[in-house]
């Protein structure tokens, strides 16, 4: 399993229980289409792209995505979620070559 | 073949410039949409990587502060004054050169200045100064005065096949005109000094100011000046000084 | 050919390139491993139902994208996002890409708001479309044209 740099950002930084917050998830990934030729070798670079992203909030999948190669390199996905108690938001993402990774952030409503 | 490509590019650049007023420009609404992307800047991940690299190879913020002979609480303001003259180096240096020396001091082999890992590290180090105002002092000493003068000379000098200089696209009288849908920016108003290193959307990667200069030189058919050379550091001094007093916000996000 | 003429010829070619910024799609463009048309995508998802064009879908894309590699797309759907009435799925399509599919997002009421934001690659000037499946099984669609140019310097 290759470790990929990924980041989850929640906006606003401070939020109350019940508030709807913005969640940005981003990952460093080449998102190869399988159609691009390597400039040096002239060979087609094999396809390799994020194909699935799942958002798990306290053990419940609140959002899942199928993703294809038309999404930009180093992809960013923005969703919203309703804060419903303290806990953990875990994002599990896989790519078309079978790489599986996860990233998570603590959900800590104020008050 | 490469030279043919360069000729084509040069001619395209030249014709675009001369017909710039007739070209369509991106609307303000479009531009605002791109500006919004700063909210979730992929370079945030690279800055994070740079932080890990600094801690692994340079003793983190504390190691850096010690190396620069400043206390950790003064570190942000000190970084906001780069490039600066450092007696240890006996010359004016950018953050990349500092990072290299720091790595060596810590018993590591230094990354090349053009290594993407070095870009990440430089971006992190500069981000330590986020929200600080650029406080570069180009009159601090003779070395800084010289670096500024060399930077100004390099900025204004017409070089290469088309006789273009940095000034050709960034002098007050062409700023704002449209080159291939994009307005030519005023490097001071635009806060170049406070927003590089930045994520470049056209390259899908993080780049430093000096590396961006190299891209400009390449496009303008000029011989490319090496990273970290006196001319390059001088250019960074000169351009950074245009944004003196503006707040540092790293990583930037550029087209 | 004299060098000067040679440069002139190249210059003319470059000028054409400069005044026709929109990239065109060649009919014989190579097909990638995931070739998938807009029609195919719609049929697969809706099972043949015709989606209704709806202003409930707010699709935000730039009018002119100066770089086809990173084109911001945001889809926001008017919906109360309650257990009985919510947006089940949002699909983003680049209608003329080799594989039109970009993202298929499956939502739940726990999202609170039906919004999907991302950045896509566009192989050339084309419509970006958002298809939305509501919790009652109906399909809505909206689209917007994006002019892709090669802009800026370097």
Short mmCIF file of N, CA, C and O in Angstrom, two decimals, chain C residues 27-147:
data_model
loop_
_atom_site.label_atom_id
_atom_site.label_comp_id
_atom_site.label_asym_id
_atom_site.label_seq_id
_atom_site.Cartn_x
_atom_site.Cartn_y
_atom_site.Cartn_z
N UNK C 27 -12.17 13.99 -35.48
CA UNK C 27 -13.11 12.87 -35.53
C UNK C 27 -12.39 11.55 -35.23
O UNK C 27 -12.96 10.63 -34.66
N UNK C 28 -11.11 11.52 -35.63
CA UNK C 28 -10.39 10.27 -35.42
C UNK C 28 -9.50 10.34 -34.17
O UNK C 28 -8.46 9.71 -34.09
N UNK C 29 -9.90 11.16 -33.22
CA UNK C 29 -9.13 11.27 -31.98
C UNK C 29 -9.00 9.89 -31.35
O UNK C 29 -9.94 9.09 -31.40
N UNK C 30 -7.83 9.62 -30.77
CA UNK C 30 -7.63 8.29 -30.20
C UNK C 30 -8.61 8.02 -29.05
O UNK C 30 -8.92 8.93 -28.28
N UNK C 31 -9.09 6.81 -28.99
CA UNK C 31 -10.00 6.45 -27.90
C UNK C 31 -9.20 5.87 -26.75
O UNK C 31 -8.37 4.98 -26.94
N UNK C 32 -9.42 6.40 -25.56
CA UNK C 32 -8.74 5.87 -24.39
C UNK C 32 -9.42 4.62 -23.89
O UNK C 32 -10.47 4.21 -24.43
N UNK C 33 -8.85 4.03 -22.87
CA UNK C 33 -9.38 2.76 -22.36
C UNK C 33 -10.81 2.87 -21.83
O UNK C 33 -11.53 1.88 -21.81
N UNK C 34 -11.21 4.07 -21.42
CA UNK C 34 -12.53 4.24 -20.79
C UNK C 34 -13.52 4.99 -21.65
O UNK C 34 -14.43 5.61 -21.13
N UNK C 35 -13.35 4.98 -22.99
CA UNK C 35 -14.22 5.78 -23.85
C UNK C 35 -15.69 5.56 -23.48
O UNK C 35 -16.14 4.42 -23.35
N UNK C 36 -16.41 6.65 -23.27
CA UNK C 36 -17.80 6.56 -22.84
C UNK C 36 -18.49 7.85 -23.24
O UNK C 36 -18.04 8.93 -22.87
N UNK C 37 -19.57 7.74 -24.03
CA UNK C 37 -20.21 8.95 -24.55
C UNK C 37 -21.25 9.50 -23.57
O UNK C 37 -21.69 8.80 -22.65
N UNK C 38 -21.65 10.73 -23.83
CA UNK C 38 -22.65 11.38 -22.98
C UNK C 38 -23.97 10.60 -23.03
O UNK C 38 -24.61 10.35 -22.01
N UNK C 39 -24.35 10.20 -24.25
CA UNK C 39 -25.61 9.46 -24.42
C UNK C 39 -25.56 8.13 -23.65
O UNK C 39 -26.49 7.78 -22.92
N UNK C 40 -24.43 7.45 -23.81
CA UNK C 40 -24.24 6.19 -23.09
C UNK C 40 -24.40 6.40 -21.58
O UNK C 40 -25.06 5.63 -20.90
N UNK C 41 -23.77 7.47 -21.10
CA UNK C 41 -23.80 7.75 -19.66
C UNK C 41 -25.22 8.01 -19.20
O UNK C 41 -25.69 7.44 -18.21
N UNK C 42 -25.94 8.88 -19.95
CA UNK C 42 -27.32 9.21 -19.57
C UNK C 42 -28.18 7.96 -19.57
O UNK C 42 -28.93 7.69 -18.62
N UNK C 43 -28.09 7.16 -20.64
CA UNK C 43 -28.91 5.96 -20.75
C UNK C 43 -28.64 4.98 -19.61
O UNK C 43 -29.55 4.41 -19.02
N UNK C 44 -27.35 4.81 -19.30
CA UNK C 44 -26.98 3.87 -18.24
C UNK C 44 -27.57 4.29 -16.91
O UNK C 44 -28.10 3.47 -16.16
N UNK C 45 -27.51 5.59 -16.62
CA UNK C 45 -27.93 6.05 -15.29
C UNK C 45 -29.45 6.16 -15.18
O UNK C 45 -30.04 5.72 -14.20
N UNK C 46 -30.08 6.73 -16.20
CA UNK C 46 -31.52 6.98 -16.09
C UNK C 46 -32.34 5.77 -16.55
O UNK C 46 -33.56 5.75 -16.37
N UNK C 47 -31.70 4.81 -17.16
CA UNK C 47 -32.44 3.66 -17.69
C UNK C 47 -33.38 4.07 -18.81
O UNK C 47 -34.47 3.50 -18.96
N UNK C 48 -32.99 5.09 -19.55
CA UNK C 48 -33.78 5.50 -20.71
C UNK C 48 -34.74 6.65 -20.43
O UNK C 48 -35.30 7.25 -21.34
N UNK C 49 -34.96 6.97 -19.15
CA UNK C 49 -35.83 8.13 -18.82
C UNK C 49 -35.17 9.40 -19.32
O UNK C 49 -33.94 9.53 -19.26
N UNK C 50 -35.99 10.34 -19.80
CA UNK C 50 -35.41 11.60 -20.25
C UNK C 50 -35.35 12.58 -19.08
O UNK C 50 -36.38 12.89 -18.48
N UNK C 51 -34.17 13.03 -18.70
CA UNK C 51 -34.08 13.97 -17.58
C UNK C 51 -34.69 15.32 -17.96
O UNK C 51 -34.64 15.72 -19.12
N UNK C 52 -35.26 15.99 -16.98
CA UNK C 52 -35.90 17.29 -17.21
C UNK C 52 -34.88 18.40 -16.95
O UNK C 52 -34.24 18.42 -15.90
N UNK C 53 -34.77 19.31 -17.93
CA UNK C 53 -33.87 20.45 -17.71
C UNK C 53 -34.42 21.30 -16.58
O UNK C 53 -35.60 21.65 -16.57
N UNK C 54 -33.58 21.60 -15.60
CA UNK C 54 -34.09 22.27 -14.41
C UNK C 54 -33.16 23.36 -13.91
O UNK C 54 -31.95 23.19 -13.84
N UNK C 55 -33.78 24.49 -13.54
CA UNK C 55 -33.03 25.59 -12.96
C UNK C 55 -32.75 25.36 -11.47
O UNK C 55 -32.12 26.18 -10.81
N UNK C 56 -33.29 24.25 -10.95
CA UNK C 56 -32.98 23.88 -9.56
C UNK C 56 -31.51 23.50 -9.43
O UNK C 56 -30.94 23.49 -8.34
N UNK C 57 -30.93 23.14 -10.57
CA UNK C 57 -29.51 22.81 -10.57
C UNK C 57 -28.71 24.06 -10.89
O UNK C 57 -28.85 24.63 -11.97
N UNK C 58 -27.91 24.50 -9.96
CA UNK C 58 -27.05 25.66 -10.20
C UNK C 58 -25.67 25.13 -10.54
O UNK C 58 -24.95 24.65 -9.67
N UNK C 59 -25.35 25.20 -11.82
CA UNK C 59 -24.08 24.67 -12.29
C UNK C 59 -23.14 25.85 -12.52
O UNK C 59 -23.42 26.72 -13.34
N UNK C 60 -22.05 25.87 -11.76
CA UNK C 60 -21.11 26.99 -11.87
C UNK C 60 -19.83 26.51 -12.54
O UNK C 60 -19.10 25.69 -11.98
N UNK C 61 -19.59 27.01 -13.74
CA UNK C 61 -18.34 26.74 -14.45
C UNK C 61 -17.87 28.04 -15.07
O UNK C 61 -18.68 28.94 -15.29
N UNK C 62 -16.59 28.18 -15.37
CA UNK C 62 -16.16 29.42 -16.02
C UNK C 62 -16.66 29.46 -17.47
O UNK C 62 -16.81 28.42 -18.10
N UNK C 63 -16.91 30.65 -17.97
CA UNK C 63 -17.30 30.83 -19.36
C UNK C 63 -16.10 30.51 -20.26
O UNK C 63 -16.20 29.84 -21.26
N UNK C 64 -14.94 31.03 -19.82
CA UNK C 64 -13.70 30.78 -20.54
C UNK C 64 -12.72 30.14 -19.57
O UNK C 64 -12.44 30.69 -18.51
N UNK C 65 -12.23 28.97 -19.94
CA UNK C 65 -11.20 28.32 -19.13
C UNK C 65 -9.89 28.48 -19.89
O UNK C 65 -9.79 28.03 -21.02
N UNK C 66 -8.93 29.14 -19.27
CA UNK C 66 -7.70 29.39 -20.02
C UNK C 66 -6.77 28.19 -19.94
O UNK C 66 -5.71 28.17 -20.52
N UNK C 67 -7.19 27.17 -19.20
CA UNK C 67 -6.35 25.99 -19.05
C UNK C 67 -7.30 24.81 -18.88
O UNK C 67 -8.00 24.71 -17.89
N UNK C 68 -7.32 23.93 -19.88
CA UNK C 68 -8.26 22.80 -19.84
C UNK C 68 -7.95 21.78 -18.77
O UNK C 68 -8.76 20.92 -18.47
N UNK C 69 -6.77 21.89 -18.14
CA UNK C 69 -6.37 20.87 -17.17
C UNK C 69 -7.03 21.04 -15.81
O UNK C 69 -7.18 20.08 -15.07
N UNK C 70 -7.40 22.28 -15.49
CA UNK C 70 -8.03 22.55 -14.19
C UNK C 70 -9.22 23.49 -14.42
O UNK C 70 -9.05 24.69 -14.52
N UNK C 71 -10.41 22.91 -14.55
CA UNK C 71 -11.60 23.72 -14.75
C UNK C 71 -12.52 23.52 -13.54
O UNK C 71 -12.98 22.41 -13.29
N UNK C 72 -12.73 24.59 -12.76
CA UNK C 72 -13.56 24.43 -11.57
C UNK C 72 -15.03 24.19 -11.92
O UNK C 72 -15.57 24.85 -12.81
N UNK C 73 -15.64 23.24 -11.25
CA UNK C 73 -17.06 22.94 -11.45
C UNK C 73 -17.72 22.83 -10.07
O UNK C 73 -17.22 22.13 -9.20
N UNK C 74 -18.82 23.56 -9.89
CA UNK C 74 -19.60 23.40 -8.67
C UNK C 74 -21.05 23.17 -9.05
O UNK C 74 -21.60 23.87 -9.89
N UNK C 75 -21.66 22.16 -8.45
CA UNK C 75 -23.07 21.88 -8.69
C UNK C 75 -23.79 22.03 -7.36
O UNK C 75 -23.40 21.39 -6.37
N UNK C 76 -24.80 22.89 -7.35
CA UNK C 76 -25.61 23.03 -6.14
C UNK C 76 -27.06 22.80 -6.54
O UNK C 76 -27.54 23.35 -7.53
N UNK C 77 -27.76 21.97 -5.79
CA UNK C 77 -29.14 21.64 -6.12
C UNK C 77 -30.05 22.14 -5.00
O UNK C 77 -29.77 21.90 -3.81
N UNK C 78 -31.11 22.85 -5.38
CA UNK C 78 -32.09 23.28 -4.38
C UNK C 78 -32.80 22.04 -3.85
O UNK C 78 -33.48 21.34 -4.61
N UNK C 79 -32.64 21.79 -2.56
CA UNK C 79 -33.29 20.63 -1.96
C UNK C 79 -33.30 20.79 -0.46
O UNK C 79 -32.32 21.27 0.13
N UNK C 80 -34.40 20.39 0.23
CA UNK C 80 -34.41 20.48 1.70
C UNK C 80 -33.48 19.46 2.36
O UNK C 80 -33.13 19.61 3.52
N UNK C 81 -33.05 18.45 1.62
CA UNK C 81 -32.18 17.38 2.14
C UNK C 81 -32.75 16.75 3.43
O UNK C 81 -32.05 16.63 4.45
N UNK C 82 -34.02 16.41 3.38
CA UNK C 82 -34.65 15.69 4.50
C UNK C 82 -34.78 14.22 4.11
O UNK C 82 -34.56 13.87 2.94
N UNK C 83 -35.14 13.37 5.08
CA UNK C 83 -35.28 11.94 4.82
C UNK C 83 -36.27 11.67 3.68
O UNK C 83 -36.11 10.72 2.92
N UNK C 84 -37.29 12.54 3.58
CA UNK C 84 -38.32 12.27 2.57
C UNK C 84 -38.06 12.97 1.24
O UNK C 84 -38.65 12.61 0.23
N UNK C 85 -37.20 13.97 1.26
CA UNK C 85 -36.95 14.72 0.03
C UNK C 85 -35.49 15.16 -0.02
O UNK C 85 -35.11 16.14 0.61
N UNK C 86 -34.69 14.40 -0.74
CA UNK C 86 -33.28 14.76 -0.83
C UNK C 86 -32.71 14.42 -2.20
O UNK C 86 -33.36 13.75 -3.01
N UNK C 87 -31.53 14.92 -2.43
CA UNK C 87 -30.84 14.61 -3.68
C UNK C 87 -30.06 13.31 -3.47
O UNK C 87 -29.26 13.21 -2.54
N UNK C 88 -30.34 12.34 -4.33
CA UNK C 88 -29.71 11.03 -4.17
C UNK C 88 -28.33 11.00 -4.83
O UNK C 88 -27.40 10.37 -4.33
N UNK C 89 -28.24 11.65 -5.98
CA UNK C 89 -26.96 11.59 -6.71
C UNK C 89 -26.75 12.81 -7.58
O UNK C 89 -27.71 13.38 -8.11
N UNK C 90 -25.50 13.21 -7.69
CA UNK C 90 -25.10 14.28 -8.61
C UNK C 90 -24.01 13.72 -9.52
O UNK C 90 -23.03 13.14 -9.03
N UNK C 91 -24.22 13.86 -10.83
CA UNK C 91 -23.22 13.38 -11.79
C UNK C 91 -22.68 14.57 -12.57
O UNK C 91 -23.45 15.41 -13.02
N UNK C 92 -21.37 14.62 -12.73
CA UNK C 92 -20.77 15.67 -13.57
C UNK C 92 -20.19 15.02 -14.82
O UNK C 92 -19.44 14.04 -14.73
N UNK C 93 -20.58 15.58 -15.98
CA UNK C 93 -20.08 15.07 -17.25
C UNK C 93 -19.37 16.15 -18.05
O UNK C 93 -19.86 17.28 -18.15
N UNK C 94 -18.25 15.79 -18.63
CA UNK C 94 -17.59 16.62 -19.64
C UNK C 94 -18.04 16.02 -20.96
O UNK C 94 -17.50 15.01 -21.40
N UNK C 95 -19.07 16.63 -21.56
CA UNK C 95 -19.84 15.92 -22.59
C UNK C 95 -19.07 15.52 -23.84
O UNK C 95 -19.55 14.70 -24.61
N UNK C 96 -17.89 16.09 -24.05
CA UNK C 96 -17.14 15.71 -25.25
C UNK C 96 -15.80 15.05 -24.96
O UNK C 96 -15.02 14.78 -25.87
N UNK C 97 -15.52 14.83 -23.69
CA UNK C 97 -14.28 14.12 -23.39
C UNK C 97 -14.38 12.67 -23.87
O UNK C 97 -15.49 12.15 -24.07
N UNK C 98 -13.23 12.03 -24.02
CA UNK C 98 -13.19 10.62 -24.41
C UNK C 98 -14.06 9.78 -23.48
O UNK C 98 -14.88 8.98 -23.90
N UNK C 99 -13.88 10.01 -22.18
CA UNK C 99 -14.78 9.43 -21.19
C UNK C 99 -15.47 10.62 -20.54
O UNK C 99 -14.84 11.40 -19.84
N UNK C 100 -16.77 10.74 -20.78
CA UNK C 100 -17.48 11.95 -20.32
C UNK C 100 -17.64 11.98 -18.80
O UNK C 100 -17.88 13.02 -18.20
N UNK C 101 -17.53 10.80 -18.17
CA UNK C 101 -17.80 10.73 -16.73
C UNK C 101 -16.67 11.38 -15.92
O UNK C 101 -15.50 11.09 -16.15
N UNK C 102 -17.05 12.25 -14.99
CA UNK C 102 -16.05 12.88 -14.12
C UNK C 102 -16.26 12.35 -12.70
O UNK C 102 -15.42 11.63 -12.17
N UNK C 103 -17.39 12.71 -12.11
CA UNK C 103 -17.69 12.25 -10.76
C UNK C 103 -19.16 11.86 -10.68
O UNK C 103 -20.03 12.52 -11.24
N UNK C 104 -19.43 10.75 -9.98
CA UNK C 104 -20.80 10.37 -9.61
C UNK C 104 -20.83 10.41 -8.10
O UNK C 104 -20.14 9.63 -7.45
N UNK C 105 -21.59 11.34 -7.54
CA UNK C 105 -21.63 11.49 -6.08
C UNK C 105 -22.96 10.97 -5.55
O UNK C 105 -24.02 11.34 -6.05
N UNK C 106 -22.87 10.10 -4.55
CA UNK C 106 -24.09 9.57 -3.93
C UNK C 106 -24.25 10.22 -2.57
O UNK C 106 -23.38 10.08 -1.71
N UNK C 107 -25.35 10.95 -2.42
CA UNK C 107 -25.55 11.74 -1.20
C UNK C 107 -26.53 11.07 -0.25
O UNK C 107 -27.24 10.12 -0.64
N UNK C 108 -26.58 11.60 0.97
CA UNK C 108 -27.58 11.20 1.95
C UNK C 108 -28.08 12.48 2.62
O UNK C 108 -27.44 13.53 2.50
N UNK C 109 -29.20 12.41 3.34
CA UNK C 109 -29.67 13.62 4.04
C UNK C 109 -28.62 14.17 5.00
O UNK C 109 -28.63 15.36 5.31
N UNK C 110 -27.68 13.33 5.44
CA UNK C 110 -26.63 13.78 6.36
C UNK C 110 -25.71 14.82 5.74
O UNK C 110 -24.92 15.47 6.44
N UNK C 111 -25.81 15.02 4.43
CA UNK C 111 -25.00 16.06 3.79
C UNK C 111 -25.51 17.46 4.13
O UNK C 111 -24.76 18.42 4.07
N UNK C 112 -26.80 17.56 4.43
CA UNK C 112 -27.35 18.88 4.79
C UNK C 112 -27.57 19.79 3.60
O UNK C 112 -28.58 20.45 3.49
N UNK C 113 -26.60 19.82 2.70
CA UNK C 113 -26.72 20.62 1.47
C UNK C 113 -26.29 19.74 0.30
O UNK C 113 -25.31 18.98 0.42
N UNK C 114 -26.98 19.90 -0.83
CA UNK C 114 -26.63 19.10 -2.01
C UNK C 114 -25.66 19.89 -2.88
O UNK C 114 -26.07 20.59 -3.81
N UNK C 115 -24.41 19.80 -2.53
CA UNK C 115 -23.37 20.53 -3.27
C UNK C 115 -22.20 19.59 -3.57
O UNK C 115 -21.77 18.83 -2.71
N UNK C 116 -21.73 19.66 -4.79
CA UNK C 116 -20.51 18.93 -5.16
C UNK C 116 -19.58 19.91 -5.88
O UNK C 116 -19.97 20.57 -6.84
N UNK C 117 -18.37 20.01 -5.40
CA UNK C 117 -17.38 20.86 -6.07
C UNK C 117 -16.17 20.04 -6.45
O UNK C 117 -15.73 19.18 -5.68
N UNK C 118 -15.63 20.27 -7.63
CA UNK C 118 -14.39 19.61 -8.01
C UNK C 118 -13.75 20.38 -9.16
O UNK C 118 -14.20 21.48 -9.50
N UNK C 119 -12.66 19.84 -9.71
CA UNK C 119 -11.99 20.46 -10.85
C UNK C 119 -11.79 19.38 -11.89
O UNK C 119 -11.35 18.29 -11.55
N UNK C 120 -12.13 19.69 -13.12
CA UNK C 120 -12.06 18.66 -14.15
C UNK C 120 -11.14 19.07 -15.30
O UNK C 120 -10.81 20.24 -15.46
N UNK C 121 -10.77 18.05 -16.09
CA UNK C 121 -10.01 18.30 -17.30
C UNK C 121 -10.99 18.38 -18.46
O UNK C 121 -11.88 17.54 -18.57
N UNK C 122 -10.85 19.36 -19.32
CA UNK C 122 -11.67 19.43 -20.52
C UNK C 122 -10.73 19.37 -21.72
O UNK C 122 -9.84 20.20 -21.87
N UNK C 123 -10.99 18.40 -22.60
CA UNK C 123 -10.15 18.22 -23.78
C UNK C 123 -10.34 19.30 -24.81
O UNK C 123 -9.61 19.39 -25.78
N UNK C 124 -11.34 20.15 -24.65
CA UNK C 124 -11.60 21.24 -25.59
C UNK C 124 -12.90 21.92 -25.21
O UNK C 124 -13.54 21.55 -24.22
N UNK C 125 -13.28 22.92 -26.02
CA UNK C 125 -14.53 23.64 -25.77
C UNK C 125 -15.70 22.67 -25.81
O UNK C 125 -15.80 21.85 -26.73
N UNK C 126 -16.55 22.72 -24.84
CA UNK C 126 -17.67 21.78 -24.77
C UNK C 126 -18.65 22.18 -23.68
O UNK C 126 -18.39 23.10 -22.91
N UNK C 127 -19.77 21.43 -23.61
CA UNK C 127 -20.72 21.61 -22.52
C UNK C 127 -20.31 20.74 -21.33
O UNK C 127 -19.93 19.59 -21.51
N UNK C 128 -20.41 21.33 -20.15
CA UNK C 128 -20.30 20.53 -18.93
C UNK C 128 -21.73 20.34 -18.45
O UNK C 128 -22.51 21.29 -18.41
N UNK C 129 -22.09 19.09 -18.14
CA UNK C 129 -23.47 18.81 -17.74
C UNK C 129 -23.52 18.25 -16.34
O UNK C 129 -22.61 17.55 -15.90
N UNK C 130 -24.59 18.61 -15.63
CA UNK C 130 -24.84 18.03 -14.30
C UNK C 130 -26.17 17.30 -14.36
O UNK C 130 -27.20 17.89 -14.71
N UNK C 131 -26.15 16.03 -14.05
CA UNK C 131 -27.37 15.22 -13.99
C UNK C 131 -27.62 14.93 -12.52
O UNK C 131 -26.69 14.61 -11.78
N UNK C 132 -28.88 15.08 -12.11
CA UNK C 132 -29.21 14.92 -10.70
C UNK C 132 -30.34 13.92 -10.53
O UNK C 132 -31.34 13.98 -11.25
N UNK C 133 -30.15 12.98 -9.63
CA UNK C 133 -31.23 12.04 -9.31
C UNK C 133 -31.82 12.42 -7.96
O UNK C 133 -31.11 12.52 -6.96
N UNK C 134 -33.15 12.66 -7.93
CA UNK C 134 -33.82 13.05 -6.69
C UNK C 134 -34.29 11.79 -5.97
O UNK C 134 -34.38 10.71 -6.55
N UNK C 135 -34.63 11.95 -4.68
CA UNK C 135 -35.02 10.77 -3.90
C UNK C 135 -36.32 10.13 -4.39
O UNK C 135 -36.58 8.97 -4.12
N UNK C 136 -37.13 10.89 -5.15
CA UNK C 136 -38.36 10.30 -5.69
C UNK C 136 -38.10 9.57 -7.02
O UNK C 136 -39.04 9.09 -7.65
N UNK C 137 -36.85 9.49 -7.41
CA UNK C 137 -36.51 8.73 -8.62
C UNK C 137 -36.51 9.56 -9.89
O UNK C 137 -36.18 9.05 -10.96
N UNK C 138 -36.85 10.84 -9.79
CA UNK C 138 -36.85 11.67 -10.99
C UNK C 138 -35.43 12.17 -11.30
O UNK C 138 -34.56 12.20 -10.42
N UNK C 139 -35.24 12.51 -12.57
CA UNK C 139 -33.93 12.99 -13.00
C UNK C 139 -34.02 14.41 -13.54
O UNK C 139 -34.92 14.72 -14.32
N UNK C 140 -33.09 15.26 -13.12
CA UNK C 140 -33.01 16.63 -13.61
C UNK C 140 -31.65 16.81 -14.27
O UNK C 140 -30.69 16.11 -13.93
N UNK C 141 -31.59 17.77 -15.19
CA UNK C 141 -30.30 18.00 -15.84
C UNK C 141 -30.12 19.49 -16.13
O UNK C 141 -31.11 20.23 -16.24
N UNK C 142 -28.89 19.91 -16.18
CA UNK C 142 -28.58 21.27 -16.60
C UNK C 142 -27.17 21.25 -17.20
O UNK C 142 -26.38 20.37 -16.89
N UNK C 143 -26.90 22.20 -18.08
CA UNK C 143 -25.56 22.20 -18.67
C UNK C 143 -25.12 23.62 -19.00
O UNK C 143 -25.94 24.55 -19.05
N UNK C 144 -23.85 23.76 -19.21
CA UNK C 144 -23.25 25.07 -19.44
C UNK C 144 -22.05 24.89 -20.35
O UNK C 144 -21.31 23.93 -20.19
N UNK C 145 -21.89 25.83 -21.26
CA UNK C 145 -20.77 25.69 -22.19
C UNK C 145 -19.50 26.33 -21.61
O UNK C 145 -19.56 27.38 -20.96
N UNK C 146 -18.39 25.68 -21.82
CA UNK C 146 -17.10 26.21 -21.38
C UNK C 146 -16.17 26.31 -22.58
O UNK C 146 -15.97 25.33 -23.30
N UNK C 147 -15.67 27.51 -22.81
CA UNK C 147 -14.74 27.71 -23.92
C UNK C 147 -13.33 27.48 -23.39
O UNK C 147 -12.89 28.16 -22.47
#
